[in-house]
Coordinates of C-alpha atoms in Angstrom, one line a residue:
M1173 CA 11.5 -59.2 29.4
N1174 CA 11.1 -57.8 25.8
I1175 CA 10.1 -54.2 25.5
Q1176 CA 9.4 -52.3 22.4
F1177 CA 10.3 -48.9 23.6
D1178 CA 8.7 -46.9 20.6
Q1179 CA 5.3 -47.8 22.3
Y1180 CA 6.2 -46.0 25.4
K1181 CA 6.9 -42.5 24.2
Q1182 CA 4.2 -41.2 26.8
F1183 CA 6.8 -41.9 29.5
G1184 CA 9.0 -39.2 28.2
I1185 CA 11.2 -40.7 25.3
R1186 CA 12.3 -38.3 23.0
K1187 CA 14.6 -40.2 20.6
I1188 CA 15.8 -43.7 20.2
W1189 CA 19.1 -44.6 18.6
G1190 CA 19.6 -48.3 18.0
S1191 CA 17.1 -50.9 18.2
K1192 CA 13.5 -49.7 19.4
N1193 CA 13.4 -53.5 20.7
Q1194 CA 15.4 -54.9 23.7
T1195 CA 15.1 -58.1 26.2
I1196 CA 16.0 -56.8 29.7
S1197 CA 16.9 -58.6 32.8
S1198 CA 16.8 -55.9 35.5
V1199 CA 16.1 -52.2 35.6
C1200 CA 19.4 -50.4 36.9
Y1201 CA 20.0 -46.8 38.4
D1202 CA 23.3 -48.1 39.9
S1203 CA 26.1 -49.3 37.1
R1204 CA 27.5 -51.5 39.9
N1205 CA 24.1 -53.6 40.0
V1206 CA 24.3 -53.8 36.3
T1207 CA 24.5 -57.5 34.9
R1208 CA 23.8 -59.0 31.5
N1209 CA 21.0 -57.9 29.6
S1210 CA 20.5 -55.0 32.1
S1211 CA 18.8 -51.3 31.5
F1212 CA 20.5 -48.8 33.0
V1213 CA 18.9 -45.0 33.6
C1214 CA 21.5 -42.2 34.4
L1215 CA 20.3 -40.2 37.2
T1216 CA 21.6 -37.0 37.8
G1217 CA 21.8 -36.1 41.5
E1218 CA 23.3 -33.0 43.7
N1219 CA 26.8 -34.8 43.7
V1220 CA 26.9 -37.6 40.8
D1221 CA 25.8 -37.8 37.2
G1222 CA 24.7 -40.9 36.2
H1223 CA 26.0 -40.2 32.8
T1224 CA 29.4 -40.8 33.8
F1225 CA 28.5 -44.3 34.7
M1226 CA 27.2 -45.3 31.1
E1227 CA 30.8 -46.8 29.9
S1228 CA 31.1 -49.0 33.2
A1229 CA 27.0 -50.1 32.8
I1230 CA 27.8 -51.2 29.2
Q1231 CA 30.8 -53.0 30.3
N1232 CA 28.7 -55.0 32.9
G1233 CA 26.4 -55.9 30.3
A1234 CA 23.4 -53.1 29.8
V1235 CA 22.1 -53.5 26.5
V1236 CA 19.4 -50.2 27.0
V1237 CA 20.9 -47.0 28.5
A1238 CA 18.5 -44.2 29.4
G1239 CA 19.0 -40.4 30.4
E1240 CA 18.4 -36.7 29.7
N1241 CA 21.9 -36.0 28.5
E1242 CA 21.2 -35.9 25.0
T1243 CA 24.9 -35.4 23.6
L1244 CA 26.5 -38.1 25.7
L1245 CA 24.0 -40.3 24.5
K1246 CA 24.1 -39.9 20.9
E1247 CA 27.8 -40.2 21.0
A1248 CA 27.5 -43.5 23.1
S1249 CA 25.1 -44.7 20.4
K1250 CA 28.1 -44.5 17.7
K1251 CA 30.2 -46.7 19.5
Y1252 CA 27.6 -49.4 20.6
E1253 CA 25.1 -49.5 17.7
K1254 CA 23.5 -52.6 18.5
L1255 CA 22.6 -51.2 21.9
T1256 CA 19.3 -49.2 22.5
F1257 CA 19.9 -45.7 23.7
L1258 CA 17.0 -43.4 24.9
H1259 CA 16.8 -40.0 25.1
V1260 CA 14.1 -39.0 28.1
H1261 CA 12.9 -36.0 29.3
D1262 CA 12.7 -37.0 32.9
A1263 CA 15.1 -39.7 33.9
R1264 CA 13.3 -40.5 37.1
V1265 CA 9.8 -40.5 35.6
F1266 CA 11.1 -43.0 33.2
L1267 CA 12.6 -44.9 35.7
A1268 CA 9.4 -45.1 37.5
H1269 CA 7.4 -46.2 34.5
L1270 CA 10.2 -48.6 33.3
S1271 CA 10.1 -50.2 36.6
I1272 CA 6.2 -50.8 36.6
I1273 CA 6.5 -52.1 33.0
F1274 CA 9.4 -54.7 33.8
N1275 CA 7.6 -55.9 36.9
E1276 CA 4.5 -56.0 34.8
N1277 CA 2.5 -53.5 37.1
I1278 CA 2.6 -55.7 40.2
H1279 CA 1.6 -53.0 42.4
E1280 CA -2.1 -53.7 41.0
K1281 CA -2.2 -57.0 42.9
L1282 CA -1.8 -55.3 46.3
I1283 CA -3.9 -52.7 48.3
T1284 CA -1.4 -49.9 48.4
V1285 CA -1.4 -47.6 51.6
G1286 CA 1.1 -44.5 51.3
I1287 CA 1.6 -42.8 54.6
T1288 CA 3.0 -39.2 54.4
G1289 CA 4.0 -36.7 57.4
T1290 CA 6.6 -35.2 59.4
N1291 CA 6.4 -37.5 62.0
G1292 CA 4.7 -40.8 62.8
K1293 CA 5.2 -42.3 59.4
T1294 CA 7.0 -45.4 60.4
T1295 CA 4.5 -46.1 63.4
V1296 CA 1.5 -45.6 61.1
A1297 CA 2.9 -48.1 58.8
A1298 CA 3.6 -51.0 61.4
Y1299 CA 0.0 -50.3 63.1
V1300 CA -1.5 -50.8 59.7
R1301 CA 0.4 -54.0 58.9
S1302 CA -0.1 -55.3 62.4
L1303 CA -3.7 -54.4 62.5
M1304 CA -4.3 -55.6 59.2
N1305 CA -2.8 -59.1 59.5
L1306 CA -4.5 -59.2 62.6
C1307 CA -8.0 -59.0 61.2
G1308 CA -6.8 -61.8 58.3
L1309 CA -5.8 -59.2 55.8
Q1310 CA -2.1 -60.4 54.9
S1311 CA 0.0 -57.5 54.8
G1312 CA 3.5 -55.8 54.9
S1313 CA 5.3 -52.4 55.4
I1314 CA 7.9 -50.4 53.6
G1315 CA 10.0 -47.9 55.5
T1316 CA 12.9 -46.9 58.0
T1317 CA 12.8 -50.0 60.1
G1318 CA 13.1 -52.2 56.7
M1319 CA 10.9 -54.3 54.6
I1320 CA 8.6 -56.5 56.6
T1321 CA 6.2 -58.8 55.1
S1322 CA 3.4 -60.7 57.0
T1323 CA 5.5 -63.7 57.8
G1324 CA 9.0 -61.3 58.9
K1325 CA 11.5 -58.9 57.6
L1326 CA 13.0 -59.4 53.9
N1327 CA 16.7 -59.5 53.5
F1328 CA 16.7 -56.4 51.4
S1329 CA 19.7 -54.0 51.1
Q1330 CA 18.0 -50.5 51.4
S1331 CA 19.7 -48.0 49.2
T1332 CA 17.6 -45.1 50.3
P1333 CA 16.6 -44.6 54.1
T1334 CA 12.7 -44.6 53.9
T1335 CA 11.2 -44.5 50.6
P1336 CA 12.9 -47.2 48.0
E1337 CA 14.0 -45.9 44.5
A1338 CA 11.4 -47.3 41.8
P1339 CA 13.0 -50.3 40.9
D1340 CA 13.7 -51.6 44.4
L1341 CA 10.1 -50.7 45.3
H1342 CA 8.5 -52.5 42.2
Q1343 CA 10.9 -55.5 43.3
I1344 CA 9.7 -55.6 47.1
F1345 CA 6.2 -55.8 45.8
Q1346 CA 6.9 -58.7 43.8
E1347 CA 8.3 -60.4 47.0
F1348 CA 5.2 -59.3 48.8
V1349 CA 2.7 -60.7 46.5
Q1350 CA 5.1 -63.9 46.0
I1351 CA 4.5 -64.4 49.8
G1352 CA 1.1 -63.8 49.7
D1353 CA 0.8 -60.8 51.1
Q1354 CA -2.6 -58.8 49.8
L1355 CA -1.9 -55.0 51.4
A1356 CA 1.4 -52.8 51.5
A1357 CA 1.8 -49.9 53.9
M1358 CA 4.6 -47.6 52.9
E1359 CA 6.2 -44.5 54.1
V1360 CA 6.2 -41.8 51.3
T1361 CA 8.5 -39.2 52.3
S1362 CA 8.4 -35.9 50.7
V1363 CA 12.1 -36.4 49.1
G1364 CA 10.8 -39.7 47.6
I1365 CA 7.8 -37.9 46.0
E1366 CA 10.1 -35.3 44.5
Q1367 CA 12.3 -37.7 43.0
K1368 CA 9.5 -39.5 41.6
R1369 CA 9.8 -42.9 43.5
T1370 CA 6.5 -43.7 43.7
E1371 CA 5.4 -42.1 40.2
G1372 CA 2.7 -44.2 38.4
I1373 CA 1.3 -45.7 41.5
D1374 CA -2.2 -44.7 42.3
F1375 CA -2.7 -45.5 46.0
D1376 CA -5.6 -47.1 47.4
V1377 CA -5.4 -44.9 50.5
A1378 CA -3.2 -42.0 51.3
I1379 CA -2.7 -41.1 55.2
H1380 CA -1.7 -37.8 56.1
T1381 CA 0.0 -37.6 60.0
N1382 CA 1.0 -34.3 60.7
L1383 CA 3.5 -31.3 59.1
S1384 CA 5.8 -29.2 60.8
P1385 CA 9.3 -28.1 59.1
E1386 CA 11.6 -30.6 58.0
H1387 CA 14.1 -31.5 55.3
L1388 CA 14.5 -28.2 54.3
E1389 CA 18.3 -28.4 53.6
F1390 CA 16.3 -30.7 50.4
H1391 CA 12.9 -28.5 49.9
H1392 CA 14.7 -25.2 50.8
T1393 CA 11.5 -23.7 52.0
F1394 CA 8.6 -25.1 54.1
E1395 CA 5.9 -24.1 51.4
N1396 CA 8.1 -26.7 49.1
Y1397 CA 8.0 -29.4 51.7
K1398 CA 4.2 -28.9 52.2
N1399 CA 3.5 -29.0 48.4
A1400 CA 5.7 -32.0 48.0
K1401 CA 3.4 -33.6 50.7
L1402 CA 0.5 -32.6 49.1
K1403 CA 1.4 -34.4 45.8
L1404 CA 0.6 -37.8 47.3
F1405 CA -3.2 -37.1 47.9
K1406 CA -3.4 -36.4 44.0
Q1407 CA -2.6 -40.0 43.4
A1408 CA -4.5 -41.4 45.8
K1409 CA -8.2 -43.0 45.4
K1410 CA -9.2 -42.5 49.4
A1411 CA -7.7 -40.3 52.0
V1412 CA -7.1 -40.7 55.8
V1413 CA -6.4 -37.0 57.2
N1414 CA -5.5 -35.8 61.0
I1415 CA -7.9 -32.7 61.5
D1416 CA -5.9 -31.7 64.3
D1417 CA -3.0 -31.0 62.1
E1418 CA -2.9 -27.2 61.5
G1419 CA 0.3 -27.9 58.9
M1420 CA -1.8 -28.9 55.8
S1421 CA -4.8 -31.1 56.5
E1422 CA -7.1 -27.9 55.4
E1423 CA -5.3 -27.9 51.9
I1424 CA -6.1 -31.6 51.5
L1425 CA -9.8 -31.3 52.6
N1426 CA -9.9 -28.8 49.9
C1427 CA -8.1 -30.4 46.8
F1428 CA -9.1 -34.0 47.4
K1429 CA -12.1 -35.0 45.8
G1430 CA -12.4 -38.9 46.8
P1431 CA -13.8 -40.9 49.7
L1432 CA -12.2 -39.6 52.8
L1433 CA -12.0 -40.0 56.9
T1434 CA -10.8 -37.9 59.1
Y1435 CA -9.6 -38.3 62.6
S1436 CA -8.6 -36.5 65.7
M1437 CA -7.9 -36.4 69.4
E1438 CA -10.8 -33.8 70.2
S1439 CA -14.1 -34.7 71.0
D1440 CA -15.5 -31.7 69.4
S1441 CA -13.4 -31.4 66.0
G1442 CA -16.1 -33.2 63.9
A1443 CA -14.0 -35.8 63.1
D1444 CA -15.4 -39.4 61.7
V1445 CA -13.1 -41.2 64.1
F1446 CA -11.8 -39.6 67.5
A1447 CA -10.3 -40.7 70.7
S1448 CA -11.0 -39.4 74.1
N1449 CA -10.9 -40.0 77.9
I1450 CA -7.4 -41.1 77.6
Q1451 CA -6.1 -43.1 80.4
P1452 CA -2.0 -44.1 80.8
L1453 CA -1.9 -47.4 82.2
A1454 CA 1.2 -49.2 83.2
D1455 CA 1.0 -51.5 80.4
G1456 CA -0.3 -49.4 77.7
T1457 CA -3.3 -47.0 77.5
A1458 CA -7.2 -47.2 77.8
F1459 CA -9.3 -44.7 76.0
T1460 CA -12.8 -44.2 74.4
L1461 CA -12.7 -44.5 70.7
T1462 CA -15.8 -42.8 68.7
V1463 CA -16.6 -43.9 65.2
K1464 CA -19.3 -41.9 63.5
N1465 CA -20.9 -41.2 67.0
I1466 CA -20.8 -45.0 68.3
N1467 CA -18.4 -44.9 71.5
Y1468 CA -16.3 -48.0 72.5
F1469 CA -13.9 -48.4 75.2
V1470 CA -10.7 -49.7 74.1
K1471 CA -7.4 -50.8 75.9
V1472 CA -4.3 -51.2 73.6
P1473 CA -0.6 -52.2 74.4
L1474 CA 0.8 -48.9 73.3
Y1475 CA 2.4 -45.5 75.2
G1476 CA 1.9 -42.0 73.9
T1477 CA -1.2 -39.8 73.1
Y1478 CA 0.5 -39.4 69.9
N1479 CA 0.7 -42.9 69.1
I1480 CA -3.1 -43.1 69.7
A1481 CA -3.7 -40.6 66.9
N1482 CA -1.5 -42.8 64.9
L1483 CA -3.6 -45.7 65.8
L1484 CA -6.9 -43.9 64.7
S1485 CA -5.3 -43.1 61.4
A1486 CA -4.7 -47.3 61.1
I1487 CA -8.5 -47.7 62.2
C1488 CA -9.5 -45.3 59.3
T1489 CA -7.6 -47.3 56.8
G1490 CA -8.9 -50.5 58.1
M1491 CA -12.6 -48.9 57.5
H1492 CA -11.6 -47.8 54.1
V1493 CA -10.3 -51.3 52.9
G1494 CA -13.7 -53.3 54.1
I1495 CA -12.6 -54.2 57.6
S1496 CA -15.4 -54.0 60.5
I1497 CA -15.2 -51.8 63.3
D1498 CA -16.3 -55.0 65.4
E1499 CA -13.4 -57.1 63.7
M1500 CA -10.7 -54.2 64.6
L1501 CA -11.9 -54.2 68.0
R1502 CA -11.3 -57.7 68.7
M1503 CA -7.8 -57.4 67.8
L1504 CA -6.8 -53.7 69.1
P1505 CA -5.4 -55.4 72.3
E1506 CA -2.9 -57.3 70.5
I1507 CA -1.6 -54.6 68.0
T1508 CA 2.0 -54.3 68.0
G1509 CA 4.4 -51.1 67.1
P1510 CA 7.5 -50.7 65.3
E1511 CA 10.8 -51.4 66.7
G1512 CA 12.4 -48.2 68.5
R1513 CA 9.2 -46.1 68.6
F1514 CA 8.7 -45.9 72.1
E1515 CA 10.4 -49.0 72.9
I1516 CA 10.9 -49.9 76.5
I1517 CA 14.0 -51.8 77.6
H1518 CA 14.2 -52.7 81.5
K1519 CA 17.8 -53.1 82.7
Q1520 CA 18.8 -53.2 86.3
N1521 CA 15.8 -51.2 87.9
R1522 CA 15.7 -48.8 85.3
K1523 CA 13.8 -48.0 82.1
I1524 CA 15.6 -47.2 78.9
I1525 CA 13.3 -46.0 76.2
L1526 CA 14.4 -45.8 72.5
D1527 CA 12.4 -43.5 69.9
Y1528 CA 13.4 -42.1 66.7
A1529 CA 12.1 -38.7 67.6
H1530 CA 14.5 -36.3 65.8
T1531 CA 12.5 -33.1 65.3
P1532 CA 11.5 -30.5 67.9
V1533 CA 7.9 -31.2 67.6
A1534 CA 8.3 -35.0 68.3
L1535 CA 10.8 -34.5 70.9
Q1536 CA 8.5 -32.3 72.8
N1537 CA 5.7 -34.8 72.2
L1538 CA 7.4 -37.8 73.5
V1539 CA 8.9 -36.1 76.7
T1540 CA 5.6 -35.1 77.4
E1541 CA 4.3 -38.8 77.4
V1542 CA 7.7 -40.1 78.9
K1543 CA 7.0 -37.9 82.2
K1544 CA 3.9 -39.4 82.6
L1545 CA 5.6 -42.8 83.7
P1546 CA 7.0 -43.0 86.8
Y1547 CA 10.7 -42.2 87.6
K1548 CA 13.2 -40.7 90.0
R1549 CA 15.6 -38.8 87.3
L1550 CA 14.9 -38.3 83.5
I1551 CA 18.3 -38.8 81.3
V1552 CA 17.6 -37.6 77.6
L1553 CA 20.0 -37.9 74.5
V1554 CA 19.5 -35.5 71.9
M1555 CA 21.1 -35.5 68.8
G1556 CA 22.5 -33.4 65.8
I1557 CA 21.8 -35.3 62.4
G1558 CA 24.6 -34.4 60.0
I1559 CA 22.7 -35.4 56.8
R1560 CA 19.3 -33.3 57.6
D1561 CA 18.4 -29.6 57.8
K1562 CA 21.0 -27.7 60.3
E1563 CA 18.2 -25.2 61.2
K1564 CA 16.4 -27.4 63.7
M1565 CA 19.7 -28.5 65.3
P1566 CA 19.6 -25.6 68.2
K1567 CA 15.7 -26.0 68.2
M1568 CA 16.4 -29.5 69.8
A1569 CA 18.2 -28.1 72.5
E1570 CA 15.8 -25.3 73.0
T1571 CA 13.3 -28.0 73.3
I1572 CA 14.9 -30.4 75.9
E1573 CA 16.4 -27.7 78.2
N1574 CA 15.1 -27.6 81.6
Q1575 CA 12.8 -30.6 81.0
A1576 CA 15.5 -33.7 82.0
D1577 CA 17.6 -34.0 85.0
E1578 CA 20.7 -34.7 82.8
I1579 CA 21.2 -34.3 78.9
V1580 CA 23.9 -35.7 76.6
V1581 CA 24.2 -34.2 73.2
S1582 CA 25.8 -35.8 70.3
V1583 CA 25.4 -36.6 66.3
D1584 CA 23.9 -38.9 64.3
H1585 CA 24.7 -39.6 60.8
P1586 CA 27.7 -37.1 60.4
G1587 CA 28.1 -37.7 56.8
Y1588 CA 31.1 -35.5 55.6
H1589 CA 30.6 -33.0 58.2
D1590 CA 32.8 -32.6 61.5
P1591 CA 30.9 -34.0 64.0
R1592 CA 32.1 -31.3 66.4
E1593 CA 30.4 -28.9 64.2
I1594 CA 27.3 -30.5 64.7
V1595 CA 27.3 -30.8 68.3
G1596 CA 28.4 -27.3 68.4
L1597 CA 25.3 -26.4 66.6
V1598 CA 23.2 -28.5 69.0
M1599 CA 24.7 -26.7 71.8
K1600 CA 23.9 -22.9 70.7
G1601 CA 20.5 -23.4 71.3
F1602 CA 20.7 -24.0 75.0
K1603 CA 20.4 -20.6 77.0
N1604 CA 23.3 -22.1 79.3
P1605 CA 25.1 -24.7 77.4
H1606 CA 27.7 -25.0 80.4
A1607 CA 25.1 -26.3 83.0
S1608 CA 26.9 -29.0 84.9
N1609 CA 24.0 -31.4 83.7
I1610 CA 24.5 -30.6 79.8
H1611 CA 27.1 -33.0 78.5
S1612 CA 28.5 -33.7 74.8
E1613 CA 30.0 -36.8 72.8
L1614 CA 31.3 -37.1 69.4
T1615 CA 29.7 -40.5 68.9
R1616 CA 26.5 -42.0 69.4
H1617 CA 28.2 -44.8 70.8
D1618 CA 30.0 -42.8 73.3
A1619 CA 26.8 -40.7 73.8
V1620 CA 24.5 -43.8 74.7
I1621 CA 27.2 -44.9 77.4
K1622 CA 27.6 -41.6 78.8
A1623 CA 23.7 -41.6 79.1
L1624 CA 23.7 -45.0 80.8
S1625 CA 26.6 -44.1 83.2
L1626 CA 24.6 -41.2 84.4
S1627 CA 21.6 -43.5 85.5
N1628 CA 20.9 -45.1 88.7
E1629 CA 18.0 -47.2 89.8
G1630 CA 14.6 -45.9 89.3
D1631 CA 15.6 -43.7 86.4
I1632 CA 14.4 -42.8 82.8
V1633 CA 17.0 -43.0 80.2
L1634 CA 15.5 -41.6 76.9
L1635 CA 17.7 -42.3 74.1
T1636 CA 16.3 -40.4 70.9
S1637 CA 17.0 -40.6 66.9
G1638 CA 18.8 -43.3 65.9
C1639 CA 20.0 -45.3 63.1
I1640 CA 19.0 -45.8 59.5
N1641 CA 18.5 -49.6 58.9
G1642 CA 20.9 -50.4 61.4
A1643 CA 23.8 -47.9 60.7
Q1644 CA 25.4 -44.7 61.2
I1645 CA 26.1 -42.8 57.7
I1646 CA 29.8 -41.6 57.9
K1647 CA 31.6 -40.3 54.8
G1648 CA 29.5 -41.8 52.4
E1649 CA 30.0 -45.5 54.5
K1650 CA 27.0 -47.3 56.4
I1651 CA 28.7 -48.2 59.7
P1652 CA 26.8 -50.8 61.6
H1653 CA 25.5 -49.6 64.7
S1654 CA 23.0 -51.0 67.6
D1655 CA 22.0 -49.3 70.6
K1656 CA 20.4 -52.4 72.0
D1657 CA 24.0 -54.0 71.6
I1658 CA 25.8 -50.9 73.4
I1659 CA 22.9 -51.5 76.1
A1660 CA 23.4 -55.2 76.5
E1661 CA 27.2 -54.8 76.7
F1662 CA 27.1 -51.7 79.2
F1663 CA 25.0 -53.8 81.8
R1664 CA 26.6 -57.0 81.1
S1665 CA 29.9 -55.1 82.1
K1666 CA 28.2 -53.9 85.1
E1667 CA 27.5 -57.1 86.3
V1668 CA 30.5 -58.5 85.7
A1669 CA 32.5 -55.5 87.5
K1670 CA 30.0 -56.0 90.6
S1671 CA 30.9 -59.9 90.5
R1672 CA 34.8 -58.9 90.5
R1673 CA 34.2 -56.3 93.2
L1674 CA 31.8 -59.3 95.5
I1675 CA 34.7 -61.5 94.8
V1676 CA 37.5 -59.1 96.0
F1677 CA 35.5 -58.1 99.2
S1678 CA 35.0 -61.7 100.1
K1679 CA 38.7 -62.4 99.6
I1680 CA 39.3 -59.3 102.2
K1681 CA 36.3 -60.4 104.5
W1682 CA 37.8 -64.3 104.5
A1683 CA 41.7 -63.1 105.1
A1684 CA 40.6 -60.8 107.8
H1685 CA 38.6 -63.8 109.5
Q1686 CA 41.6 -66.0 109.0
E1687 CA 43.7 -63.5 110.7
R1688 CA 41.1 -63.0 113.6
N1689 CA 41.4 -67.0 114.3
I1690 CA 45.2 -67.0 114.1
L1691 CA 45.8 -64.2 116.9

């Protein structure tokens, strides 16, 4: 695409050295991805300064280099006079707008739904995608579980855990449109908002789930965290708000001026949409759905009261985009959730539940719902996450203590931390860390095996937290990991061992029989 850069000074271009006009083939923030005629934007992070990779990007074929360090850019422009160097006010803002320009405002061809909140983003994105597709509106989702279109999962290597960097995001939008999708439901994290990854997008619908302390390793204070979340509603046309949430619902209601729908799990809340008479079933949940004072009986293949709340936000979204309640009601019994969210695996007469719950609030909500299922003993795996806020680690132990028959503690994504340090921080939250039913392992792999080995028939094994995009992040590397593979191998090995024992027993029994016949 040919771009006349002096026409886009509104996006923070302060100075231009070299040609003001260039034809670019891609927008990059990683010099390793630069090819012939790429543009390269230097991002400055906590550990890495993108300006140090300018030379590498140029050698790989970059014809445009943008950044915030005027001195380095000016020096480079003298060496490469035929290239374009841009001094910008905010590299991330510029990266986002350059991505939009390069992709010719592709996001405007989609109904964009942004979802923010501490817990529930992935589930809500999945429910929106599923319900909209069932109702005939081809939809995809973007987030922690990957990039999923109406036809299946994209083969896309994620550079971030949840909200993609702007060039990746708009490329995903391109693929959605090419497939024929009309709506994109995406998780919008507080970090993604602060890092301007969704800059320049006016979301058609913004959804709020809930708010509790999280990501304080990045935001430092809860107030900063909340203010980051609130920014999504300043770039949205319509809103969906959980008025049961004391974290930030009131602030949204006070500041948002566009069309707004509220949802609640309380019948006297005054919400536009609420659920009541909730009845857990063996194959899901039944409840009364009330939409603007009209009651409907609903049965869905979903578990957990909090997931009914998540479903309400998807219903509100459908209302915002013009889908009738009657149409949604017909499709709700077929709705599907995301992988690894209250996902039940049945193995040898026991239930193994996978759920990404990784905050104290999410863990408590999850355990409350799991206990509504029949079981003999409950074995729970809880994790400290090395790349997250350390303050919440002991709170995970405080939450689960005395709520399970067996507890296994381990570490997810240790990053550059010693796993023993992370496990130790979690263990500090227990009043009695030396109790015989509290166990620890230094890897998730070993912890999953430990939890499974503690179980017997009739038990529930609850495996919380988990992988980001199918991997554990260890010392900057993404190491492939799958709980499901470990579970399958564990029970396959048990079957093999059982078969071997039976063979040995049969041989002993046969030998004894032969000996009696001889005598």
